[in-house]
Coordinates of C-alpha atoms in Angstrom, one line a residue:
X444 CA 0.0 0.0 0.0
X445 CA 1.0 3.5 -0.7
X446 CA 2.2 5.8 1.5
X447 CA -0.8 8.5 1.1
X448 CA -3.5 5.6 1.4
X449 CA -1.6 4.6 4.6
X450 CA -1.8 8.1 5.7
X451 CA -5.7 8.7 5.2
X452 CA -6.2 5.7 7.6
X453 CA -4.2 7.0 10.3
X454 CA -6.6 9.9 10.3
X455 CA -9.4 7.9 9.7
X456 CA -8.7 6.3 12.9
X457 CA -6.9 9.0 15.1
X458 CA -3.3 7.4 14.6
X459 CA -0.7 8.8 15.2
X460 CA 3.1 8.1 14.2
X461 CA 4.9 7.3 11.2
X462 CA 7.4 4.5 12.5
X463 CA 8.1 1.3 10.2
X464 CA 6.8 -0.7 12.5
X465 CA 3.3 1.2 13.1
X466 CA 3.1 1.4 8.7
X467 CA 3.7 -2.4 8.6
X468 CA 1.1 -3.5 11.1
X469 CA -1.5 -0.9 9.2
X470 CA -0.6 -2.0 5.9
X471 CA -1.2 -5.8 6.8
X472 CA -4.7 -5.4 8.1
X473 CA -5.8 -3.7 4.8
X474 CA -4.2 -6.3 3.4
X475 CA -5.7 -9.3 5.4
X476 CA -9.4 -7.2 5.5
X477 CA -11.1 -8.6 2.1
X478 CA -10.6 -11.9 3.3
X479 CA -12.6 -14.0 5.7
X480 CA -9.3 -14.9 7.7
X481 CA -9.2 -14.9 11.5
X482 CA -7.2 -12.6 12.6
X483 CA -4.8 -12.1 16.0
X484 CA -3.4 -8.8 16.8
X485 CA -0.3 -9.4 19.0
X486 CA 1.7 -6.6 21.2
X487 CA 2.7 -5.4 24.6
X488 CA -0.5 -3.4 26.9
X489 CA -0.8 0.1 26.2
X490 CA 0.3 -0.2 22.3
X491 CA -3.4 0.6 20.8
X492 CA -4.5 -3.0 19.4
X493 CA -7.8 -1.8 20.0
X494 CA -7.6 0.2 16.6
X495 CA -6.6 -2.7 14.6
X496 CA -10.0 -4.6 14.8
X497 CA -11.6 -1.6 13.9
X498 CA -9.6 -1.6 10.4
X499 CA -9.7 -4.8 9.7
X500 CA -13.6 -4.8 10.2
X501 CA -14.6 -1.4 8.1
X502 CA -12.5 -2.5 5.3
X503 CA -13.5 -5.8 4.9
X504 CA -17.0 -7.0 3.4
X505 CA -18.7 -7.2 6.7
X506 CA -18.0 -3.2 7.0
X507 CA -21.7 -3.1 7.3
X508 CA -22.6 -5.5 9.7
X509 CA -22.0 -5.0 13.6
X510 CA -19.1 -4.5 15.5
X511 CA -18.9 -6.5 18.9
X512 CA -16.0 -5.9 20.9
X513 CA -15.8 -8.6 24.2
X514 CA -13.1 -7.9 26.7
X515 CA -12.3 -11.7 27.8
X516 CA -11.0 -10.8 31.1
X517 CA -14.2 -9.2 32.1
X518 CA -16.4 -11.2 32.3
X519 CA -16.9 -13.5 35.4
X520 CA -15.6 -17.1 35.0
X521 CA -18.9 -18.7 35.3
X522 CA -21.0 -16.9 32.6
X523 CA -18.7 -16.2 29.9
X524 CA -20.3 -19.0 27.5
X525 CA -23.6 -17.9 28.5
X526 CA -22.0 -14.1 27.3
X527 CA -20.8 -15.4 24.2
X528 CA -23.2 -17.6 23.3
X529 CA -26.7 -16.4 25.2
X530 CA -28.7 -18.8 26.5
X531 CA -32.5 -19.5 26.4
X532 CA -35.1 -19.1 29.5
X533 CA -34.8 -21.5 32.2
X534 CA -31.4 -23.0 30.9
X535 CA -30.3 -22.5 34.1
X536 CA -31.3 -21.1 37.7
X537 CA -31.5 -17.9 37.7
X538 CA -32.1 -18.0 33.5
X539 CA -35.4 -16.1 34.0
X540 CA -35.4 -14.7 30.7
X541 CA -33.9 -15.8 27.2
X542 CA -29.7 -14.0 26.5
X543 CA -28.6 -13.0 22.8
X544 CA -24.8 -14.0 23.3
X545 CA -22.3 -11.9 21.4
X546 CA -21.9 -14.3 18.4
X547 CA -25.8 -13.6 17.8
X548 CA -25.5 -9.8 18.7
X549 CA -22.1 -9.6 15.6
X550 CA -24.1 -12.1 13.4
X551 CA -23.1 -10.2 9.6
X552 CA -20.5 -8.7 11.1
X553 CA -17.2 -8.7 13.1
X554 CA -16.6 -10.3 17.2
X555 CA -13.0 -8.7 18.4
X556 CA -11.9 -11.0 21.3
X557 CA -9.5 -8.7 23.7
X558 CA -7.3 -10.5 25.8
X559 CA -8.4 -13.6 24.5
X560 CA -5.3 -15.3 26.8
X561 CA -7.3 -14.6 29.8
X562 CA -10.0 -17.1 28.8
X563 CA -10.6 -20.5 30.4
X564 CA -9.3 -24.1 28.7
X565 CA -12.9 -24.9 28.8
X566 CA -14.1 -21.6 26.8
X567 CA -10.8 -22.2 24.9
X568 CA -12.6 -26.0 23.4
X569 CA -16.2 -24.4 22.8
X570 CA -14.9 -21.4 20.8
X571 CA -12.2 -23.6 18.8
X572 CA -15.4 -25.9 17.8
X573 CA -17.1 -22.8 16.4
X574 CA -13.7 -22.1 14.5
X575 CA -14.0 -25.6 13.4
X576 CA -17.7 -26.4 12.4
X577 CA -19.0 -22.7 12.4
X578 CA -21.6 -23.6 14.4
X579 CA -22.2 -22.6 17.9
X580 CA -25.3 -23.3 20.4
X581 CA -26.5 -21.0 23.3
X582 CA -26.7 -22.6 26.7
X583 CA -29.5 -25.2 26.6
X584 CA -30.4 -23.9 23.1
X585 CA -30.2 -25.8 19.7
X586 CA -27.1 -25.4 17.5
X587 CA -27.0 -21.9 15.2
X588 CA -24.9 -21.3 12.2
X589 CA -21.8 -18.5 13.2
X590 CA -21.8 -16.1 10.6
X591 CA -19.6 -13.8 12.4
X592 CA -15.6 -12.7 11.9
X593 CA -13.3 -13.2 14.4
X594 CA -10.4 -11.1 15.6
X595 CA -8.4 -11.3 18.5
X596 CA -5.7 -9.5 20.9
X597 CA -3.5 -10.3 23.4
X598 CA -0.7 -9.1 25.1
X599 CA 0.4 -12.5 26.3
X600 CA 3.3 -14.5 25.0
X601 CA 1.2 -17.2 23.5
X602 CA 3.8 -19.4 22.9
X603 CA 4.7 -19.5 26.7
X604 CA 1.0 -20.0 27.4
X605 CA 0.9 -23.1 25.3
X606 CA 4.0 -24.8 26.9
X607 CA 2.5 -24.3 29.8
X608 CA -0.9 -25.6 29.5
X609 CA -2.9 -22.3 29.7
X610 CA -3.7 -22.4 26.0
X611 CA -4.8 -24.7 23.3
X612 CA -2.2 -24.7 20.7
X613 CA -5.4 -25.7 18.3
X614 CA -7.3 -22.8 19.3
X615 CA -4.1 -20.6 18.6
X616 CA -3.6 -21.8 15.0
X617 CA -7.1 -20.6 14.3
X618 CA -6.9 -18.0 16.1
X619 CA -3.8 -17.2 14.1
X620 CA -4.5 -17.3 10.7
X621 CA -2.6 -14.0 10.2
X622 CA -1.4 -12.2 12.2
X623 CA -0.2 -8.2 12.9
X624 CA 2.1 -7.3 15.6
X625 CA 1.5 -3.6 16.9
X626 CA 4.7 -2.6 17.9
X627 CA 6.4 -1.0 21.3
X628 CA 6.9 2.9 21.5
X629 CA 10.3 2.1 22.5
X630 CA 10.9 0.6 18.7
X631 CA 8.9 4.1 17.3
X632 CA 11.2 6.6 19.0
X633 CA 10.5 9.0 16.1
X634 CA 7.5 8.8 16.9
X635 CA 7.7 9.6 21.0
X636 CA 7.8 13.3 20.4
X637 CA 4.6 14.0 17.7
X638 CA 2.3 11.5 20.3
X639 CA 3.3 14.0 23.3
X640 CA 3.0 16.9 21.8
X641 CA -0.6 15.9 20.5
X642 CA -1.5 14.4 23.9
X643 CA -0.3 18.0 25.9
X644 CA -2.5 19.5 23.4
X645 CA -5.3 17.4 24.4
X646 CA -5.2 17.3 27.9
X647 CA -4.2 21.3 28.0
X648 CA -6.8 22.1 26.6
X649 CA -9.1 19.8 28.9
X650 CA -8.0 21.3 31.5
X651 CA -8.0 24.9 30.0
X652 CA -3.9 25.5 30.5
X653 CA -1.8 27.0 27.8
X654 CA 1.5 24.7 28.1
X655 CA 3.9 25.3 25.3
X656 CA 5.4 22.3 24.5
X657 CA 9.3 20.6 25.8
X658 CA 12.4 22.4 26.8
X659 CA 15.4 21.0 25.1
X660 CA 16.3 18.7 28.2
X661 CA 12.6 17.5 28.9
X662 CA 12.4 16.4 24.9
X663 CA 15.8 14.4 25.3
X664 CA 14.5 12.8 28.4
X665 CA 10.8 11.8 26.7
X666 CA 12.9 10.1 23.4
X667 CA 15.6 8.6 25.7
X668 CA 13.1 6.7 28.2
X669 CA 12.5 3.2 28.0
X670 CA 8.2 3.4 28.0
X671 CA 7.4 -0.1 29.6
X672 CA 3.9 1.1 29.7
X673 CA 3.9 2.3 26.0
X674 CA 1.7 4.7 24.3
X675 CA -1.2 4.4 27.9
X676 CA 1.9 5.5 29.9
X677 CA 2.8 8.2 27.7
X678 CA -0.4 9.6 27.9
X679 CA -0.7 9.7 32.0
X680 CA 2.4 11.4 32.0
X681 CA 1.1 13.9 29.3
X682 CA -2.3 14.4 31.2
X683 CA 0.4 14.7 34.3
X684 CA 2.0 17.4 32.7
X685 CA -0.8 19.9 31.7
X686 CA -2.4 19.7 35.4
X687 CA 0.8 20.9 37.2
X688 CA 2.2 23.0 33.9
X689 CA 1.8 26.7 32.8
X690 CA 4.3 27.1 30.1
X691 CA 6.7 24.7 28.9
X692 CA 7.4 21.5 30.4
X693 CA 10.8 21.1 32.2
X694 CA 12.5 18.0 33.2
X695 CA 11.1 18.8 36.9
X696 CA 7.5 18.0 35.6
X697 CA 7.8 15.1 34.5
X698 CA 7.9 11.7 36.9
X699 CA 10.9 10.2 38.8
X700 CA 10.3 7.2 36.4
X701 CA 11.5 9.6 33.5
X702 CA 14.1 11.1 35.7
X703 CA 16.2 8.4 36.4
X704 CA 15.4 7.0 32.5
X705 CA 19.4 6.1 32.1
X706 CA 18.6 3.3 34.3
X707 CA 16.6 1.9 31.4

């Protein structure tokens, strides 16, 4: 893909940088879009998977159809198959009324699994026969046909997670038909500088402030720190800086973490 076509979906979707890295991963789900593929998005917390689903699913041919985004480690251990797959009245105690699980809510359209790692070996077997037969059946309901996309995320190393008997290593190669890895600031450090600058813009303006950018020393010290908590952490420390900041930020504003950043 182009350059310029990259370009217009980083404002399409509010991205910012222009690292190799960040242009790969944006290029590959335009790519993998068209098809039906499932796909797992891969990369540390705080890199901004969430946007990835989101491009995958308005340029593909479901673009129309829903979008159902499920964070896996929300939802309590006992009902997540009832979440994902509903269940019908008096399935259960407590089932007082009929569910519509999420496959049934992103029927036509696209279900992004978030920190699909977090879910239970027993989940793990009842989505991978949905992968399998693409059909799916709501808790003591009959069997439906799963006309639904799936993408993934995780932040896990999945590999570790399979040698040590957390995660199906079936599920995983279904999972990950193709996959796109959203990389760490750290390995976007041209980038470090444009995402703080827009996020002090933000959060000045939030909080009605006026702040003027970086000294020289305070710019060194954003590009030269290690950002463990990525693009999320940059952001507290940006929304940091505006509240106790009138002018320019000085290395004095910003956390001890940044501070003592040659330790990194």
């Amino acid at each position: 893909m182009v350059k310029s076509e990259i370009q217009n979906v980083k404002l399409r979707f509010g991205i910012i940088g222009n690292c190799e890295g960040l242009n790969r991963a944006i290029d590959v789900a335009i790519q993998v879009a068209p098809t039906d593929l499932s796909v797992l998005v891969t990369g540390e917390s705080g890199v901004g998977k969430e946007s990835f689903p989101q491009i995958v699913h308005q340029f593909s041919r479901r673009k129309h159809g829903p979008y159902i985004a499920v964070n896996c480690g929300a939802i309590p251990e006992g009902t997540i198959d009832s979440e994902l797959f509903g269940h019908e009245k008096g399935a259960f105690t407590g089932a007082d009324t009929a569910k519509t699980g999420y496959f049934d809510m992103a029927k036509g359209g696209t279900l992004f699994l978030d920190e699909i790692g977090t879910m239970s070996y027993e989940i793990q077997s009842l989505l991978l026969r949905v992968l399998q037969e693409n059909t799916y059946a709501p808790v003591g309901g009959r069997e439906r046909t799963a006309d639904v996309r799936i993408i993934a995320a995780t932040n896990e190393d999945m590999q570790l997670a399979i040698r040590e008997g957390r995660f199906r290593e079936d599920l995983y190669h279904r999972l990950n038909e193709f996959t796109i890895r959203v990389p760490l600031l750290s390995e976007c450090g041209e980038d470090i500088l444009p995402l703080a600058e827009f996020f002090l813009k933000q959060f000045s303006a939030r909080y009605g402030k006026s702040v003027q950018g970086f000294d020289r020393e305070a710019a060194a010290m954003l590009r030269q720190y290690g950002w463990p908590g990525n693009i999320r952490e940059l952001k507290n420390v940006m929304e940091r800086s505006a509240i106790i900041c009138d002018e320019e930020v000085t290395v004095q504003d910003l956390p001890i973490d940044l501070q003592c950043a040659e330790i990194y």
